[in-house]
C-alpha cells in the first residue's frame, strides 16, 4: 500500500462532491431535488410529491398529474417522464415576483425531453420555459420577447441544462456551452409558480410533454448564478459541474 504523508485539498480527493454541492446550494439560497426513493411522497402507490433533499420544501404533483409519475431506482435514481402525459411537479408561489432565478436540470433523454421546467406568473401574464426538441435546447418566454438555443449532443449521456434570468438578461447553458441575450421580459412582476417537467397547472398541451429521465433538479428562486461574479455563485456552479462529472 502506498501512503502519502500530505494533507490534500478537498478538490484533489474523489468523493464528497455531493456534500460540497449541497453546502453550496444552501449557502446560495437554492433548493435541490434528488430522485431518491426517500424523497418521494406517495399515496395509494402514486407519487404525489417530491421533497427537497436538505430543506423542508416539497414540490407537489401538478394538477394534471393524476398519478402519472414513475420512479426508476437506477442507480442512479430518476423520475420517469412519459411523452404526452403530465408527470410534472410544482412549487406554488416559489417567488413573489420574477426578478431573478436559476434552474439546473441533470437529466437523460433521446433529445426530445420537451418541457424541462418553467417559471409561470399566471394565465394572463407571461412565463419563461426551458424545453428540448429538434436537436436544440431552447429557453424563451411565452410572448416571444427573448429566445435562446444551444445544440443538444446526440446520445443518452447525462446532460446538465442551466437557465438563468437576472431581470435584464436571459442566460442558457448546456454542459460547458453558454449563450445569453438582453432585454426586458413583460408580465413577470407577479407572484410566480415553478414547474418541473410541465409549463403550468392547466391540462392539455400534450405536445409539450416529452420522454426523459430526471436525476436532479435545482432551483434558485431569486438568484441568477449564470453570469455572476460573486464568489459563492461561482463556487456553486463549480460544485455542480464537479458533481455531475464524478457522480454521473
Short mmCIF file of C-alpha atoms in Angstrom, two decimals:
data_model
loop_
_atom_site.label_atom_id
_atom_site.label_comp_id
_atom_site.label_asym_id
_atom_site.label_seq_id
_atom_site.Cartn_x
_atom_site.Cartn_y
_atom_site.Cartn_z
CA UNK A 1 0.00 0.00 0.00
CA UNK A 2 1.26 3.43 -0.94
CA UNK A 3 0.85 6.15 1.70
CA UNK A 4 1.42 9.85 1.09
CA UNK A 5 2.13 11.94 4.18
CA UNK A 6 0.42 15.04 2.86
CA UNK A 7 -2.86 16.78 3.57
CA UNK A 8 -4.56 17.10 0.19
CA UNK A 9 -7.09 19.84 -0.59
CA UNK A 10 -10.74 18.68 -0.90
CA UNK A 11 -10.72 19.21 -4.67
CA UNK A 12 -7.96 16.61 -5.07
CA UNK A 13 -10.00 13.84 -3.45
CA UNK A 14 -12.52 11.59 -5.18
CA UNK A 15 -15.92 11.57 -3.49
CA UNK A 16 -17.55 14.19 -1.33
CA UNK A 17 -18.81 16.15 -4.34
CA UNK A 18 -22.42 15.53 -3.36
CA UNK A 19 -21.89 17.05 0.09
CA UNK A 20 -19.98 20.02 -1.31
CA UNK A 21 -22.78 20.71 -3.78
CA UNK A 22 -25.37 20.51 -1.01
CA UNK A 23 -23.42 23.02 1.08
CA UNK A 24 -23.03 25.37 -1.90
CA UNK A 25 -26.75 25.21 -2.69
CA UNK A 26 -27.71 26.05 0.90
CA UNK A 27 -25.17 28.89 1.01
CA UNK A 28 -26.69 30.49 -2.11
CA UNK A 29 -30.34 30.05 -1.15
CA UNK A 30 -31.17 27.26 -3.58
CA UNK A 31 -33.38 24.19 -3.34
CA UNK A 32 -32.19 20.79 -4.53
CA UNK A 33 -34.41 17.88 -5.51
CA UNK A 34 -32.70 14.49 -5.92
CA UNK A 35 -34.51 11.46 -7.35
CA UNK A 36 -34.14 9.09 -4.40
CA UNK A 37 -36.95 6.95 -3.01
CA UNK A 38 -36.86 8.51 0.50
CA UNK A 39 -37.55 11.96 -1.01
CA UNK A 40 -40.71 10.82 -2.83
CA UNK A 41 -44.13 11.32 -1.25
CA UNK A 42 -46.53 8.51 -2.14
CA UNK A 43 -50.24 7.94 -1.69
CA UNK A 44 -52.01 4.73 -2.73
CA UNK A 45 -48.93 3.79 -4.73
CA UNK A 46 -48.80 7.07 -6.67
CA UNK A 47 -46.15 9.78 -6.36
CA UNK A 48 -47.84 12.96 -5.15
CA UNK A 49 -44.83 14.98 -4.04
CA UNK A 50 -41.06 15.37 -4.20
CA UNK A 51 -39.19 16.58 -1.12
CA UNK A 52 -36.09 18.73 -1.32
CA UNK A 53 -33.00 16.92 -0.11
CA UNK A 54 -31.99 19.48 2.54
CA UNK A 55 -34.80 21.96 3.20
CA UNK A 56 -38.37 21.50 4.39
CA UNK A 57 -39.64 22.14 0.88
CA UNK A 58 -41.94 19.88 -1.11
CA UNK A 59 -42.92 20.10 -4.77
CA UNK A 60 -46.48 18.83 -5.24
CA UNK A 61 -47.73 16.93 -8.25
CA UNK A 62 -49.06 19.38 -10.84
CA UNK A 63 -52.85 19.44 -11.14
CA UNK A 64 -52.95 17.38 -14.39
CA UNK A 65 -50.50 14.84 -12.94
CA UNK A 66 -53.06 12.34 -11.70
CA UNK A 67 -50.72 9.55 -10.67
CA UNK A 68 -48.62 9.58 -13.85
CA UNK A 69 -45.20 9.94 -12.21
CA UNK A 70 -42.89 6.94 -12.11
CA UNK A 71 -39.59 6.26 -10.37
CA UNK A 72 -36.60 4.33 -11.73
CA UNK A 73 -34.47 3.16 -8.80
CA UNK A 74 -31.38 3.03 -11.01
CA UNK A 75 -28.69 3.57 -9.93
CA UNK A 76 -28.71 6.47 -10.26
CA UNK A 77 -32.33 7.11 -9.40
CA UNK A 78 -34.54 9.03 -11.80
CA UNK A 79 -38.05 10.31 -12.13
CA UNK A 80 -39.52 9.00 -15.39
CA UNK A 81 -41.37 11.43 -17.65
CA UNK A 82 -43.64 9.87 -20.29
CA UNK A 83 -44.33 11.50 -23.64
CA UNK A 84 -47.76 13.06 -23.84
CA UNK A 85 -48.51 12.59 -20.12
CA UNK A 86 -48.22 15.23 -17.43
CA UNK A 87 -45.77 13.80 -14.87
CA UNK A 88 -44.80 17.22 -13.54
CA UNK A 89 -44.45 18.87 -10.15
CA UNK A 90 -44.89 22.42 -8.92
CA UNK A 91 -43.69 24.77 -6.21
CA UNK A 92 -46.61 27.13 -5.83
CA UNK A 93 -45.70 30.75 -5.13
CA UNK A 94 -41.98 30.00 -5.37
CA UNK A 95 -41.18 33.68 -5.93
CA UNK A 96 -43.05 36.87 -5.00
CA UNK A 97 -42.16 38.17 -8.45
CA UNK A 98 -39.68 37.12 -11.10
CA UNK A 99 -36.68 39.38 -10.55
CA UNK A 100 -34.02 36.67 -10.89
CA UNK A 101 -33.81 32.88 -10.85
CA UNK A 102 -31.69 29.89 -11.84
CA UNK A 103 -32.74 26.39 -12.86
CA UNK A 104 -30.37 23.44 -13.23
CA UNK A 105 -31.55 20.06 -14.53
CA UNK A 106 -29.44 16.89 -14.54
CA UNK A 107 -31.19 14.53 -16.94
CA UNK A 108 -31.06 11.95 -19.74
CA UNK A 109 -33.09 11.92 -22.93
CA UNK A 110 -33.05 10.98 -26.59
CA UNK A 111 -33.16 14.69 -27.43
CA UNK A 112 -36.92 15.09 -27.06
CA UNK A 113 -37.40 15.83 -23.37
CA UNK A 114 -39.76 18.68 -24.33
CA UNK A 115 -40.56 20.81 -21.27
CA UNK A 116 -37.90 20.59 -18.57
CA UNK A 117 -39.06 23.44 -16.36
CA UNK A 118 -40.93 26.74 -16.34
CA UNK A 119 -41.42 29.82 -14.20
CA UNK A 120 -45.05 30.84 -14.61
CA UNK A 121 -46.74 34.04 -13.44
CA UNK A 122 -50.35 33.22 -14.32
CA UNK A 123 -52.57 32.73 -17.33
CA UNK A 124 -52.90 36.41 -18.20
CA UNK A 125 -49.23 37.11 -17.70
CA UNK A 126 -46.00 35.61 -19.01
CA UNK A 127 -43.77 32.61 -18.38
CA UNK A 128 -40.18 31.58 -19.11
CA UNK A 129 -39.73 27.94 -20.03
CA UNK A 130 -36.92 25.53 -20.85
CA UNK A 131 -37.53 22.87 -23.49
CA UNK A 132 -35.59 20.32 -25.53
CA UNK A 133 -36.53 19.13 -29.02
CA UNK A 134 -35.49 19.03 -32.68
CA UNK A 135 -31.84 18.88 -31.70
CA UNK A 136 -31.78 22.03 -29.58
CA UNK A 137 -32.19 23.17 -26.00
CA UNK A 138 -34.44 26.22 -26.06
CA UNK A 139 -35.20 28.93 -23.50
CA UNK A 140 -37.83 31.58 -24.21
CA UNK A 141 -40.78 33.44 -22.79
CA UNK A 142 -44.30 32.71 -23.99
CA UNK A 143 -44.69 36.17 -25.53
CA UNK A 144 -41.53 35.65 -27.59
CA UNK A 145 -39.61 38.61 -26.19
CA UNK A 146 -36.35 36.68 -25.79
CA UNK A 147 -35.28 33.32 -27.18
CA UNK A 148 -32.03 31.36 -26.79
CA UNK A 149 -30.93 27.97 -28.07
CA UNK A 150 -27.97 25.58 -27.94
CA UNK A 151 -27.39 22.38 -29.91
CA UNK A 152 -28.03 19.16 -27.97
CA UNK A 153 -25.37 16.42 -28.27
CA UNK A 154 -26.59 13.07 -29.55
CA UNK A 155 -26.89 10.05 -27.28
CA UNK A 156 -28.40 9.36 -23.88
CA UNK A 157 -25.49 10.60 -21.79
CA UNK A 158 -26.23 12.77 -18.78
CA UNK A 159 -26.83 16.44 -19.59
CA UNK A 160 -26.64 19.48 -17.36
CA UNK A 161 -29.01 22.21 -18.54
CA UNK A 162 -28.91 25.67 -16.95
CA UNK A 163 -31.39 28.51 -17.26
CA UNK A 164 -30.92 31.88 -15.61
CA UNK A 165 -32.57 35.29 -15.62
CA UNK A 166 -31.28 38.36 -13.79
CA UNK A 167 -34.10 40.76 -14.63
CA UNK A 168 -32.40 42.08 -17.76
CA UNK A 169 -30.61 39.14 -19.38
CA UNK A 170 -31.75 35.62 -20.14
CA UNK A 171 -28.95 33.03 -19.96
CA UNK A 172 -28.80 29.44 -21.15
CA UNK A 173 -26.20 26.72 -20.56
CA UNK A 174 -25.75 23.12 -21.64
CA UNK A 175 -22.65 21.49 -20.23
CA UNK A 176 -19.83 23.98 -20.90
CA UNK A 177 -21.72 25.84 -23.66
CA UNK A 178 -23.27 29.23 -22.85
CA UNK A 179 -25.40 31.82 -24.60
CA UNK A 180 -27.31 34.91 -23.45
CA UNK A 181 -29.48 37.77 -24.66
CA UNK A 182 -30.56 41.05 -23.08
CA UNK A 183 -34.00 42.60 -22.88
CA UNK A 184 -36.91 43.24 -20.56
CA UNK A 185 -39.49 40.44 -20.45
CA UNK A 186 -43.01 41.78 -19.75
CA UNK A 187 -45.50 40.29 -17.33
CA UNK A 188 -43.07 38.95 -14.76
CA UNK A 189 -43.71 41.37 -11.88
CA UNK A 190 -46.20 38.94 -10.34
CA UNK A 191 -46.15 36.04 -7.90
CA UNK A 192 -44.68 33.06 -9.75
CA UNK A 193 -45.05 29.29 -9.61
CA UNK A 194 -42.18 26.98 -10.54
CA UNK A 195 -42.93 23.86 -12.57
CA UNK A 196 -40.81 20.75 -13.12
CA UNK A 197 -41.50 18.82 -16.32
CA UNK A 198 -44.51 20.88 -17.39
CA UNK A 199 -45.46 24.50 -18.04
CA UNK A 200 -48.48 25.15 -15.82
CA UNK A 201 -51.34 23.59 -13.88
CA UNK A 202 -53.50 23.55 -16.97
CA UNK A 203 -54.39 20.25 -18.60
CA UNK A 204 -53.79 19.66 -22.29
CA UNK A 205 -50.78 20.72 -24.36
CA UNK A 206 -49.63 17.10 -24.55
CA UNK A 207 -47.26 18.02 -27.36
CA UNK A 208 -45.10 19.94 -24.86
CA UNK A 209 -44.58 16.83 -22.69
CA UNK A 210 -41.69 14.57 -23.67
CA UNK A 211 -39.90 11.37 -22.62
CA UNK A 212 -36.88 11.72 -20.34
CA UNK A 213 -35.26 10.77 -17.04
CA UNK A 214 -34.67 13.43 -14.38
CA UNK A 215 -31.95 12.73 -11.84
CA UNK A 216 -31.81 16.09 -10.08
CA UNK A 217 -33.45 19.47 -10.30
CA UNK A 218 -32.05 22.57 -8.58
CA UNK A 219 -33.84 25.89 -8.31
CA UNK A 220 -32.74 29.29 -7.01
CA UNK A 221 -35.88 31.49 -6.81
CA UNK A 222 -34.19 34.89 -6.51
CA UNK A 223 -30.62 34.47 -7.77
CA UNK A 224 -29.04 34.23 -11.23
CA UNK A 225 -25.82 32.25 -10.89
CA UNK A 226 -25.03 32.38 -14.60
CA UNK A 227 -23.02 35.49 -15.44
CA UNK A 228 -22.48 36.32 -11.77
CA UNK A 229 -19.00 37.14 -10.48
CA UNK A 230 -19.93 36.60 -6.81
CA UNK A 231 -17.64 34.06 -5.17
CA UNK A 232 -20.50 31.97 -3.75
CA UNK A 233 -22.27 31.79 -7.12
CA UNK A 234 -19.10 30.76 -8.93
CA UNK A 235 -18.41 28.14 -6.26
CA UNK A 236 -21.94 26.73 -6.57
CA UNK A 237 -21.61 26.36 -10.35
CA UNK A 238 -18.19 24.74 -9.96
CA UNK A 239 -19.54 22.32 -7.34
CA UNK A 240 -22.45 21.45 -9.65
CA UNK A 241 -20.10 20.76 -12.55
CA UNK A 242 -17.85 18.55 -10.41
CA UNK A 243 -20.84 16.66 -9.03
CA UNK A 244 -22.17 15.85 -12.50
CA UNK A 245 -18.73 14.84 -13.78
CA UNK A 246 -17.90 12.48 -10.90
CA UNK A 247 -21.36 11.18 -9.98
CA UNK A 248 -22.94 10.55 -13.36
#
